[in-house]
Each structure stands twice: as structure tokens, then as C-alpha cells.
PDB file of N, CA and C in Angstrom:
ATOM      1  N   MET A  35     173.810 257.967 238.233  1.00 34.00           N
ATOM      2  CA  MET A  35     173.359 259.078 238.695  1.00 34.00           C
ATOM      3  C   MET A  35     172.874 259.267 239.694  1.00 34.00           C
ATOM      4  N   VAL A  36     173.297 259.424 240.629  1.00 38.00           N
ATOM      5  CA  VAL A  36     171.770 259.645 242.182  1.00 38.00           C
ATOM      6  C   VAL A  36     171.039 260.145 241.892  1.00 38.00           C
ATOM      7  N   HIS A  37     170.481 261.292 241.417  1.00 42.00           N
ATOM      8  CA  HIS A  37     169.776 262.034 240.928  1.00 42.00           C
ATOM      9  C   HIS A  37     168.604 261.502 240.114  1.00 42.00           C
ATOM     10  N   ASP A  38     169.295 260.662 238.856  1.00 44.00           N
ATOM     11  CA  ASP A  38     168.250 260.299 238.151  1.00 44.00           C
ATOM     12  C   ASP A  38     167.705 259.092 238.715  1.00 44.00           C
ATOM     13  N   THR A  39     168.245 258.326 239.389  1.00 51.00           N
ATOM     14  CA  THR A  39     167.790 257.180 240.116  1.00 51.00           C
ATOM     15  C   THR A  39     166.623 257.855 240.775  1.00 51.00           C
ATOM     16  N   SER A  40     167.030 258.767 241.403  1.00 86.00           N
ATOM     17  CA  SER A  40     165.953 259.409 242.779  1.00 86.00           C
ATOM     18  C   SER A  40     164.198 259.623 242.004  1.00 86.00           C
ATOM     19  N   LEU A  41     164.791 260.626 240.982  1.00 92.00           N
ATOM     20  CA  LEU A  41     163.793 261.082 240.402  1.00 92.00           C
ATOM     21  C   LEU A  41     163.018 260.208 239.603  1.00 92.00           C
ATOM     22  N   ALA A  42     163.938 258.993 239.081  1.00 92.00           N
ATOM     23  CA  ALA A  42     163.167 257.809 238.188  1.00 92.00           C
ATOM     24  C   ALA A  42     162.242 257.262 239.444  1.00 92.00           C
ATOM     25  N   GLY A  43     162.276 256.863 240.408  1.00 93.00           N
ATOM     26  CA  GLY A  43     161.891 256.472 241.700  1.00 93.00           C
ATOM     27  C   GLY A  43     161.283 256.965 242.078  1.00 93.00           C
ATOM     28  N   LEU A  44     160.721 258.650 241.968  1.00 96.00           N
ATOM     29  CA  LEU A  44     159.816 259.387 242.696  1.00 96.00           C
ATOM     30  C   LEU A  44     158.766 259.737 241.361  1.00 96.00           C
ATOM     31  N   ARG A  45     159.122 259.659 240.214  1.00 95.00           N
ATOM     32  CA  ARG A  45     158.016 259.258 238.714  1.00 95.00           C
ATOM     33  C   ARG A  45     157.740 257.866 238.838  1.00 95.00           C
ATOM     34  N   ALA A  46     157.964 256.752 239.252  1.00 95.00           N
ATOM     35  CA  ALA A  46     157.369 255.689 239.452  1.00 95.00           C
ATOM     36  C   ALA A  46     156.162 255.217 240.633  1.00 95.00           C
ATOM     37  N   SER A  47     156.775 256.084 241.654  1.00 94.00           N
ATOM     38  CA  SER A  47     155.986 256.249 242.821  1.00 94.00           C
ATOM     39  C   SER A  47     154.727 256.970 242.563  1.00 94.00           C
ATOM     40  N   LEU A  48     154.568 258.030 241.617  1.00 95.00           N
ATOM     41  CA  LEU A  48     153.854 258.781 241.272  1.00 95.00           C
ATOM     42  C   LEU A  48     152.626 258.201 240.146  1.00 95.00           C
ATOM     43  N   GLN A  49     153.180 257.257 239.313  1.00 95.00           N
ATOM     44  CA  GLN A  49     152.290 256.738 238.487  1.00 95.00           C
ATOM     45  C   GLN A  49     151.733 255.623 239.251  1.00 95.00           C
ATOM     46  N   GLY A  50     152.769 254.902 240.683  1.00 94.00           N
ATOM     47  CA  GLY A  50     151.977 254.000 241.352  1.00 94.00           C
ATOM     48  C   GLY A  50     150.779 254.341 242.303  1.00 94.00           C
ATOM     49  N   LEU A  51     151.085 255.810 242.811  1.00 94.00           N
ATOM     50  CA  LEU A  51     149.692 256.535 243.030  1.00 94.00           C
ATOM     51  C   LEU A  51     148.934 256.381 242.180  1.00 94.00           C
ATOM     52  N   HIS A  52     148.574 257.636 241.117  1.00 91.00           N
ATOM     53  CA  HIS A  52     148.253 257.280 239.839  1.00 91.00           C
ATOM     54  C   HIS A  52     146.819 256.005 239.679  1.00 91.00           C
ATOM     55  N   ASP A  53     148.128 254.992 240.204  1.00 93.00           N
ATOM     56  CA  ASP A  53     147.251 253.590 239.546  1.00 93.00           C
ATOM     57  C   ASP A  53     146.482 253.226 240.654  1.00 93.00           C
ATOM     58  N   ARG A  54     146.613 253.768 242.151  1.00 91.00           N
ATOM     59  CA  ARG A  54     145.951 252.973 243.184  1.00 91.00           C
ATOM     60  C   ARG A  54     147.006 251.661 243.336  1.00 91.00           C
ATOM     61  N   GLN A  55     148.090 251.968 243.214  1.00 94.00           N
ATOM     62  CA  GLN A  55     148.948 250.524 243.865  1.00 94.00           C
ATOM     63  C   GLN A  55     149.873 251.097 244.923  1.00 94.00           C
ATOM     64  N   LEU A  56     149.922 252.627 245.480  1.00 93.00           N
ATOM     65  CA  LEU A  56     150.519 252.828 246.385  1.00 93.00           C
ATOM     66  C   LEU A  56     149.430 253.853 247.275  1.00 93.00           C
ATOM     67  N   SER A  57     149.324 253.901 248.644  1.00 93.00           N
ATOM     68  CA  SER A  57     148.902 254.725 249.298  1.00 93.00           C
ATOM     69  C   SER A  57     149.261 256.173 249.604  1.00 93.00           C
ATOM     70  N   VAL A  58     148.386 256.919 250.257  1.00 93.00           N
ATOM     71  CA  VAL A  58     148.771 258.053 250.235  1.00 93.00           C
ATOM     72  C   VAL A  58     150.256 258.809 250.989  1.00 93.00           C
ATOM     73  N   ASP A  59     149.939 258.144 251.856  1.00 94.00           N
ATOM     74  CA  ASP A  59     150.611 257.670 252.932  1.00 94.00           C
ATOM     75  C   ASP A  59     152.261 257.210 252.681  1.00 94.00           C
ATOM     76  N   GLY A  60     152.016 256.431 252.312  1.00 94.00           N
ATOM     77  CA  GLY A  60     153.115 255.500 251.705  1.00 94.00           C
ATOM     78  C   GLY A  60     153.770 256.376 250.404  1.00 94.00           C
ATOM     79  N   PHE A  61     152.861 256.764 249.493  1.00 95.00           N
ATOM     80  CA  PHE A  61     153.669 257.875 248.688  1.00 95.00           C
ATOM     81  C   PHE A  61     154.135 259.079 249.257  1.00 95.00           C
ATOM     82  N   CYS A  62     153.556 259.920 249.923  1.00 95.00           N
ATOM     83  CA  CYS A  62     154.482 260.862 251.200  1.00 95.00           C
ATOM     84  C   CYS A  62     155.735 260.512 251.684  1.00 95.00           C
ATOM     85  N   GLN A  63     155.280 259.648 251.887  1.00 94.00           N
ATOM     86  CA  GLN A  63     156.994 259.045 253.174  1.00 94.00           C
ATOM     87  C   GLN A  63     157.979 258.662 252.150  1.00 94.00           C
ATOM     88  N   LEU A  64     157.952 258.168 251.036  1.00 94.00           N
ATOM     89  CA  LEU A  64     158.868 257.925 250.542  1.00 94.00           C
ATOM     90  C   LEU A  64     159.125 259.406 249.332  1.00 94.00           C
ATOM     91  N   TRP A  65     158.495 260.048 249.016  1.00 95.00           N
ATOM     92  CA  TRP A  65     158.896 261.618 248.682  1.00 95.00           C
ATOM     93  C   TRP A  65     159.624 261.958 249.881  1.00 95.00           C
ATOM     94  N   ARG A  66     158.908 262.441 250.752  1.00 95.00           N
ATOM     95  CA  ARG A  66     159.782 262.944 252.110  1.00 95.00           C
ATOM     96  C   ARG A  66     161.220 262.604 252.896  1.00 95.00           C
ATOM     97  N   ASN A  67     161.120 261.033 252.286  1.00 94.00           N
ATOM     98  CA  ASN A  67     162.697 260.496 252.560  1.00 94.00           C
ATOM     99  C   ASN A  67     163.552 260.305 251.065  1.00 94.00           C
ATOM    100  N   ALA A  68     163.328 261.090 250.381  1.00 94.00           N
ATOM    101  CA  ALA A  68     164.360 261.796 249.187  1.00 94.00           C
ATOM    102  C   ALA A  68     165.173 262.872 249.421  1.00 94.00           C
ATOM    103  N   SER A  69     165.942 262.400 250.637  1.00 92.00           N
ATOM    104  CA  SER A  69     166.905 263.922 251.057  1.00 92.00           C
ATOM    105  C   SER A  69     167.527 264.288 250.342  1.00 92.00           C
ATOM    106  N   ALA A  70     168.765 263.180 249.391  1.00 92.00           N
ATOM    107  CA  ALA A  70     169.689 263.283 248.623  1.00 92.00           C
ATOM    108  C   ALA A  70     169.599 264.153 247.432  1.00 92.00           C
ATOM    109  N   LEU A  71     167.704 263.731 246.852  1.00 93.00           N
ATOM    110  CA  LEU A  71     167.368 265.118 245.791  1.00 93.00           C
ATOM    111  C   LEU A  71     167.189 266.144 246.097  1.00 93.00           C
ATOM    112  N   LEU A  72     166.602 266.286 247.642  1.00 94.00           N
ATOM    113  CA  LEU A  72     165.739 267.781 248.541  1.00 94.00           C
ATOM    114  C   LEU A  72     167.402 268.324 248.280  1.00 94.00           C
ATOM    115  N   ALA A  73     168.197 267.547 249.029  1.00 94.00           N
ATOM    116  CA  ALA A  73     169.613 268.742 249.368  1.00 94.00           C
ATOM    117  C   ALA A  73     170.010 268.840 248.153  1.00 94.00           C
ATOM    118  N   ALA A  74     169.773 268.802 246.906  1.00 94.00           N
ATOM    119  CA  ALA A  74     170.491 268.760 245.803  1.00 94.00           C
ATOM    120  C   ALA A  74     170.168 269.743 244.972  1.00 94.00           C
ATOM    121  N   LEU A  75     168.436 270.400 244.976  1.00 95.00           N
ATOM    122  CA  LEU A  75     167.944 271.321 244.690  1.00 95.00           C
ATOM    123  C   LEU A  75     167.659 272.523 245.951  1.00 95.00           C
ATOM    124  N   PRO A  76     167.343 273.360 245.178  1.00 96.00           N
ATOM    125  CA  PRO A  76     167.148 274.978 245.844  1.00 96.00           C
ATOM    126  C   PRO A  76     166.113 274.243 247.045  1.00 96.00           C
ATOM    127  N   PRO A  77     166.507 275.514 248.060  1.00 96.00           N
ATOM    128  CA  PRO A  77     164.994 275.162 249.100  1.00 96.00           C
ATOM    129  C   PRO A  77     163.711 275.451 248.472  1.00 96.00           C
ATOM    130  N   ARG A  78     163.408 276.008 248.000  1.00 97.00           N
ATOM    131  CA  ARG A  78     162.094 276.052 247.458  1.00 97.00           C
ATOM    132  C   ARG A  78     161.868 275.073 246.645  1.00 97.00           C
ATOM    133  N   TYR A  79     162.164 274.344 246.197  1.00 97.00           N
ATOM    134  CA  TYR A  79     161.901 272.849 245.729  1.00 97.00           C
ATOM    135  C   TYR A  79     160.710 272.233 247.351  1.00 97.00           C
ATOM    136  N   ARG A  80     162.094 272.054 248.079  1.00 96.00           N
ATOM    137  CA  ARG A  80     161.029 271.235 249.591  1.00 96.00           C
ATOM    138  C   ARG A  80     159.975 271.992 249.622  1.00 96.00           C
ATOM    139  N   GLN A  81     159.721 273.450 250.111  1.00 97.00           N
ATOM    140  CA  GLN A  81     158.716 273.622 250.095  1.00 97.00           C
ATOM    141  C   GLN A  81     157.251 273.880 249.490  1.00 97.00           C
ATOM    142  N   VAL A  82     157.850 273.967 248.045  1.00 97.00           N
ATOM    143  CA  VAL A  82     156.412 273.383 247.097  1.00 97.00           C
ATOM    144  C   VAL A  82     155.756 271.923 247.513  1.00 97.00           C
ATOM    145  N   MET A  83     156.994 270.638 247.594  1.00 97.00           N
ATOM    146  CA  MET A  83     156.600 269.984 247.325  1.00 97.00           C
ATOM    147  C   MET A  83     155.748 269.722 249.025  1.00 97.00           C
ATOM    148  N   GLU A  84     156.457 269.771 249.878  1.00 97.00           N
ATOM    149  CA  GLU A  84     155.370 269.961 251.192  1.00 97.00           C
ATOM    150  C   GLU A  84     153.755 270.722 250.779  1.00 97.00           C
ATOM    151  N   ASP A  85     153.957 271.506 250.547  1.00 96.00           N
ATOM    152  CA  ASP A  85     152.696 272.249 250.487  1.00 96.00           C
ATOM    153  C   ASP A  85     151.776 271.560 249.194  1.00 96.00           C
ATOM    154  N   LEU A  86     152.310 270.679 247.921  1.00 96.00           N
ATOM    155  CA  LEU A  86     151.381 269.894 247.287  1.00 96.00           C
ATOM    156  C   LEU A  86     150.942 268.679 248.309  1.00 96.00           C
ATOM    157  N   LEU A  87     152.297 267.907 249.041  1.00 96.00           N
ATOM    158  CA  LEU A  87     152.042 266.714 249.958  1.00 96.00           C
ATOM    159  C   LEU A  87     150.884 266.957 251.102  1.00 96.00           C
ATOM    160  N   GLY A  88     151.230 268.064 251.373  1.00 94.00           N
ATOM    161  CA  GLY A  88     150.518 268.682 253.041  1.00 94.00           C
ATOM    162  C   GLY A  88     148.791 268.596 251.706  1.00 94.00           C
ATOM    163  N   ARG A  89     148.316 268.559 250.700  1.00 92.00           N
ATOM    164  CA  ARG A  89     147.307 268.999 250.529  1.00 92.00           C
ATOM    165  C   ARG A  89     147.054 267.865 249.724  1.00 92.00           C
ATOM    166  N   LEU A  90     147.426 266.968 249.438  1.00 93.00           N
ATOM    167  CA  LEU A  90     147.056 265.387 249.050  1.00 93.00           C
ATOM    168  C   LEU A  90     146.635 264.585 249.794  1.00 93.00           C
ATOM    169  N   GLU A  91     147.681 265.045 250.986  1.00 91.00           N
ATOM    170  CA  GLU A  91     146.604 264.011 252.288  1.00 91.00           C
ATOM    171  C   GLU A  91     145.675 264.706 252.755  1.00 91.00           C
ATOM    172  N   ALA A  92     145.187 266.064 252.609  1.00 87.00           N
ATOM    173  CA  ALA A  92     144.256 266.652 252.813  1.00 87.00           C
ATOM    174  C   ALA A  92     143.430 266.041 252.166  1.00 87.00           C
ATOM    175  N   SER A  93     143.501 265.801 251.297  1.00 82.00           N
ATOM    176  CA  SER A  93     142.132 265.173 249.851  1.00 82.00           C
ATOM    177  C   SER A  93     142.054 263.986 250.487  1.00 82.00           C
ATOM    178  N   ARG A  94     142.614 263.262 250.991  1.00 78.00           N
ATOM    179  CA  ARG A  94     141.989 261.987 251.056  1.00 78.00           C
ATOM    180  C   ARG A  94     141.086 261.918 251.882  1.00 78.00           C
ATOM    181  N   TRP A  95     140.231 263.017 253.176  1.00 76.00           N
ATOM    182  CA  TRP A  95     139.940 262.499 253.358  1.00 76.00           C
ATOM    183  C   TRP A  95     138.231 263.251 253.080  1.00 76.00           C
ATOM    184  N   PHE A  96     138.351 263.719 252.161  1.00 69.00           N
ATOM    185  CA  PHE A  96     137.321 264.608 251.605  1.00 69.00           C
ATOM    186  C   PHE A  96     136.897 263.917 250.139  1.00 69.00           C
ATOM    187  N   ALA A  97     135.553 263.760 249.980  1.00 57.00           N
ATOM    188  CA  ALA A  97     135.159 263.410 248.481  1.00 57.00           C
ATOM    189  C   ALA A  97     135.407 264.604 247.541  1.00 57.00           C
ATOM    190  N   GLU A  98     135.445 264.016 246.246  1.00 55.00           N
ATOM    191  CA  GLU A  98     135.938 264.996 245.421  1.00 55.00           C
ATOM    192  C   GLU A  98     135.294 265.656 245.179  1.00 55.00           C
ATOM    193  N   GLU A  99     133.950 266.253 245.339  1.00 50.00           N
ATOM    194  CA  GLU A  99     132.926 267.621 244.702  1.00 50.00           C
ATOM    195  C   GLU A  99     133.506 268.193 246.380  1.00 50.00           C
ATOM    196  N   SER A 100     133.656 267.905 247.682  1.00 53.00           N
ATOM    197  CA  SER A 100     133.577 268.534 248.936  1.00 53.00           C
ATOM    198  C   SER A 100     135.289 269.991 248.500  1.00 53.00           C
ATOM    199  N   CYS A 101     136.162 268.808 248.093  1.00 54.00           N
ATOM    200  CA  CYS A 101     137.543 269.202 248.221  1.00 54.00           C
ATOM    201  C   CYS A 101     137.582 270.015 247.334  1.00 54.00           C
ATOM    202  N   SER A 102     138.708 271.305 247.852  1.00 63.00           N
ATOM    203  CA  SER A 102     138.182 272.479 246.745  1.00 63.00           C
ATOM    204  C   SER A 102     139.805 272.285 245.776  1.00 63.00           C
ATOM    205  N   PHE A 103     140.334 270.877 245.656  1.00 67.00           N
ATOM    206  CA  PHE A 103     141.531 270.128 244.803  1.00 67.00           C
ATOM    207  C   PHE A 103     141.459 268.690 244.870  1.00 67.00           C
ATOM    208  N   SER A 104     141.657 268.050 243.747  1.00 82.00           N
ATOM    209  CA  SER A 104     141.253 267.329 243.245  1.00 82.00           C
ATOM    210  C   SER A 104     143.029 266.168 243.162  1.00 82.00           C
ATOM    211  N   GLN A 105     142.899 265.258 244.301  1.00 85.00           N
ATOM    212  CA  GLN A 105     143.903 263.886 243.705  1.00 85.00           C
ATOM    213  C   GLN A 105     144.325 264.349 242.523  1.00 85.00           C
ATOM    214  N   ASP A 106     143.988 263.792 241.399  1.00 88.00           N
ATOM    215  CA  ASP A 106     144.342 264.301 240.066  1.00 88.00           C
ATOM    216  C   ASP A 106     145.273 265.187 239.701  1.00 88.00           C
ATOM    217  N   ASP A 107     144.533 266.634 239.620  1.00 91.00           N
ATOM    218  CA  ASP A 107     145.284 267.712 239.613  1.00 91.00           C
ATOM    219  C   ASP A 107     146.405 267.861 240.448  1.00 91.00           C
ATOM    220  N   LEU A 108     146.794 267.320 241.916  1.00 93.00           N
ATOM    221  CA  LEU A 108     147.675 267.181 242.722  1.00 93.00           C
ATOM    222  C   LEU A 108     149.100 266.620 241.895  1.00 93.00           C
ATOM    223  N   ILE A 109     148.618 265.122 241.572  1.00 94.00           N
ATOM    224  CA  ILE A 109     149.246 264.412 240.758  1.00 94.00           C
ATOM    225  C   ILE A 109     150.101 264.903 239.638  1.00 94.00           C
ATOM    226  N   ALA A 110     148.937 265.967 238.793  1.00 95.00           N
ATOM    227  CA  ALA A 110     149.339 266.752 237.547  1.00 95.00           C
ATOM    228  C   ALA A 110     150.344 267.274 238.353  1.00 95.00           C
ATOM    229  N   GLN A 111     150.809 268.185 239.466  1.00 97.00           N
ATOM    230  CA  GLN A 111     150.960 269.022 239.886  1.00 97.00           C
ATOM    231  C   GLN A 111     152.682 268.599 240.478  1.00 97.00           C
ATOM    232  N   LEU A 112     152.313 267.645 240.731  1.00 97.00           N
ATOM    233  CA  LEU A 112     153.868 266.718 241.294  1.00 97.00           C
ATOM    234  C   LEU A 112     154.367 266.371 240.245  1.00 97.00           C
ATOM    235  N   GLY A 113     153.816 265.873 239.158  1.00 97.00           N
ATOM    236  CA  GLY A 113     154.513 265.403 237.885  1.00 97.00           C
ATOM    237  C   GLY A 113     155.256 266.665 237.428  1.00 97.00           C
ATOM    238  N   THR A 114     154.486 267.992 236.703  1.00 98.00           N
ATOM    239  CA  THR A 114     155.352 269.223 236.827  1.00 98.00           C
ATOM    240  C   THR A 114     156.545 269.667 238.062  1.00 98.00           C
ATOM    241  N   TRP A 115     156.344 269.155 239.134  1.00 97.00           N
ATOM    242  CA  TRP A 115     157.437 269.613 240.179  1.00 97.00           C
ATOM    243  C   TRP A 115     158.792 268.896 239.910  1.00 97.00           C
ATOM    244  N   LEU A 116     158.411 267.121 239.487  1.00 97.00           N
ATOM    245  CA  LEU A 116     159.380 266.234 238.767  1.00 97.00           C
ATOM    246  C   LEU A 116     160.211 267.137 237.774  1.00 97.00           C
ATOM    247  N   ASP A 117     159.542 267.382 236.174  1.00 97.00           N
ATOM    248  CA  ASP A 117     159.694 267.482 235.443  1.00 97.00           C
ATOM    249  C   ASP A 117     160.992 269.046 235.306  1.00 97.00           C
ATOM    250  N   LYS A 118     160.301 270.099 236.684  1.00 97.00           N
ATOM    251  CA  LYS A 118     161.307 270.954 237.077  1.00 97.00           C
ATOM    252  C   LYS A 118     162.236 270.425 237.935  1.00 97.00           C
ATOM    253  N   ALA A 119     162.188 270.037 238.565  1.00 96.00           N
ATOM    254  CA  ALA A 119     163.340 269.058 239.504  1.00 96.00           C
ATOM    255  C   ALA A 119     164.197 268.642 238.083  1.00 96.00           C
ATOM    256  N   GLY A 120     164.045 268.075 237.660  1.00 95.00           N
ATOM    257  CA  GLY A 120     164.950 267.265 236.703  1.00 95.00           C
ATOM    258  C   GLY A 120     165.728 268.379 235.942  1.00 95.00           C
ATOM    259  N   GLN A 121     164.998 269.306 235.336  1.00 95.00           N
ATOM    260  CA  GLN A 121     165.354 270.201 234.368  1.00 95.00           C
ATOM    261  C   GLN A 121     166.601 271.184 235.771  1.00 95.00           C
ATOM    262  N   THR A 122     166.163 271.689 236.799  1.00 95.00           N
ATOM    263  CA  THR A 122     167.000 271.992 237.513  1.00 95.00           C
ATOM    264  C   THR A 122     168.531 271.213 237.724  1.00 95.00           C
ATOM    265  N   LEU A 123     168.636 270.177 238.154  1.00 92.00           N
ATOM    266  CA  LEU A 123     169.345 269.833 238.391  1.00 92.00           C
ATOM    267  C   LEU A 123     170.417 269.642 237.209  1.00 92.00           C
ATOM    268  N   SER A 124     169.710 269.190 235.926  1.00 90.00           N
ATOM    269  CA  SER A 124     170.610 269.328 234.639  1.00 90.00           C
ATOM    270  C   SER A 124     171.703 270.166 234.714  1.00 90.00           C
ATOM    271  N   VAL A 125     170.472 271.266 234.543  1.00 88.00           N
ATOM    272  CA  VAL A 125     171.418 272.711 234.815  1.00 88.00           C
ATOM    273  C   VAL A 125     172.488 272.897 235.463  1.00 88.00           C
ATOM    274  N   ALA A 126     172.718 272.290 236.712  1.00 73.00           N
ATOM    275  CA  ALA A 126     173.524 272.332 237.562  1.00 73.00           C
ATOM    276  C   ALA A 126     174.156 271.229 237.951  1.00 73.00           C
ATOM    277  N   ALA A 127     174.065 270.559 237.079  1.00 67.00           N
ATOM    278  CA  ALA A 127     175.449 269.472 236.609  1.00 67.00           C
ATOM    279  C   ALA A 127     176.203 269.962 235.749  1.00 67.00           C
ATOM    280  N   PRO A 128     177.594 269.857 236.543  1.00 62.00           N
ATOM    281  CA  PRO A 128     179.113 269.923 235.372  1.00 62.00           C
ATOM    282  C   PRO A 128     178.986 268.991 234.174  1.00 62.00           C
ATOM    283  N   GLN A 129     179.117 269.911 233.199  1.00 55.00           N
ATOM    284  CA  GLN A 129     179.508 269.531 231.780  1.00 55.00           C
ATOM    285  C   GLN A 129     180.874 268.767 231.339  1.00 55.00           C
TER     286      GLN A 129
END
């Protein structure tokens, strides 16, 4: 199923970002290019994802202490986004 592959790929990229094997720019580009996955989800998922990615991009310019949100927190929130996207896709999938 294409959605599982897309979700798995995004989850792997999330781990790569967490492990600092992937840059924030590369990570955000990868997520924004997941058009098939995003098209299969309700529009609010794209809005939430863009909000999280925007904050992630902004956070790289500030020291942890001066930023109102941490990259670790954003990575955790993106993981939650993936979990909810997977649940939404599994409910929407024909049985």
C-alpha cells in the first residue's frame, strides 16, 4: 500500500532528523514532497504539518534556551502527527 510506504518513509526521516543524520531543510523538503500521502488525508493534516515544519525551521536559528519550542518537542509532535495520519488512513481504507 502506497500510504504505508509513505508513512514508513516519513517515520524513517523523523528518526534521521532525531539522530542528526538528516538536515532540517532536507527533512522539511521530504515531508512537503509527500504529496500522495497528503492528498489522501483531510486538509487539516497539511495545515498542522506546515505549522510544525515552520516552527522546526525557525527553531534551528535559535539556541534551545532562547526558543519557545524545542526541536525534540517538535520531533515528538511530528511523531504524533504520523500516528494520527496512520490511524486516519486505516479508518478510511476499504476493508
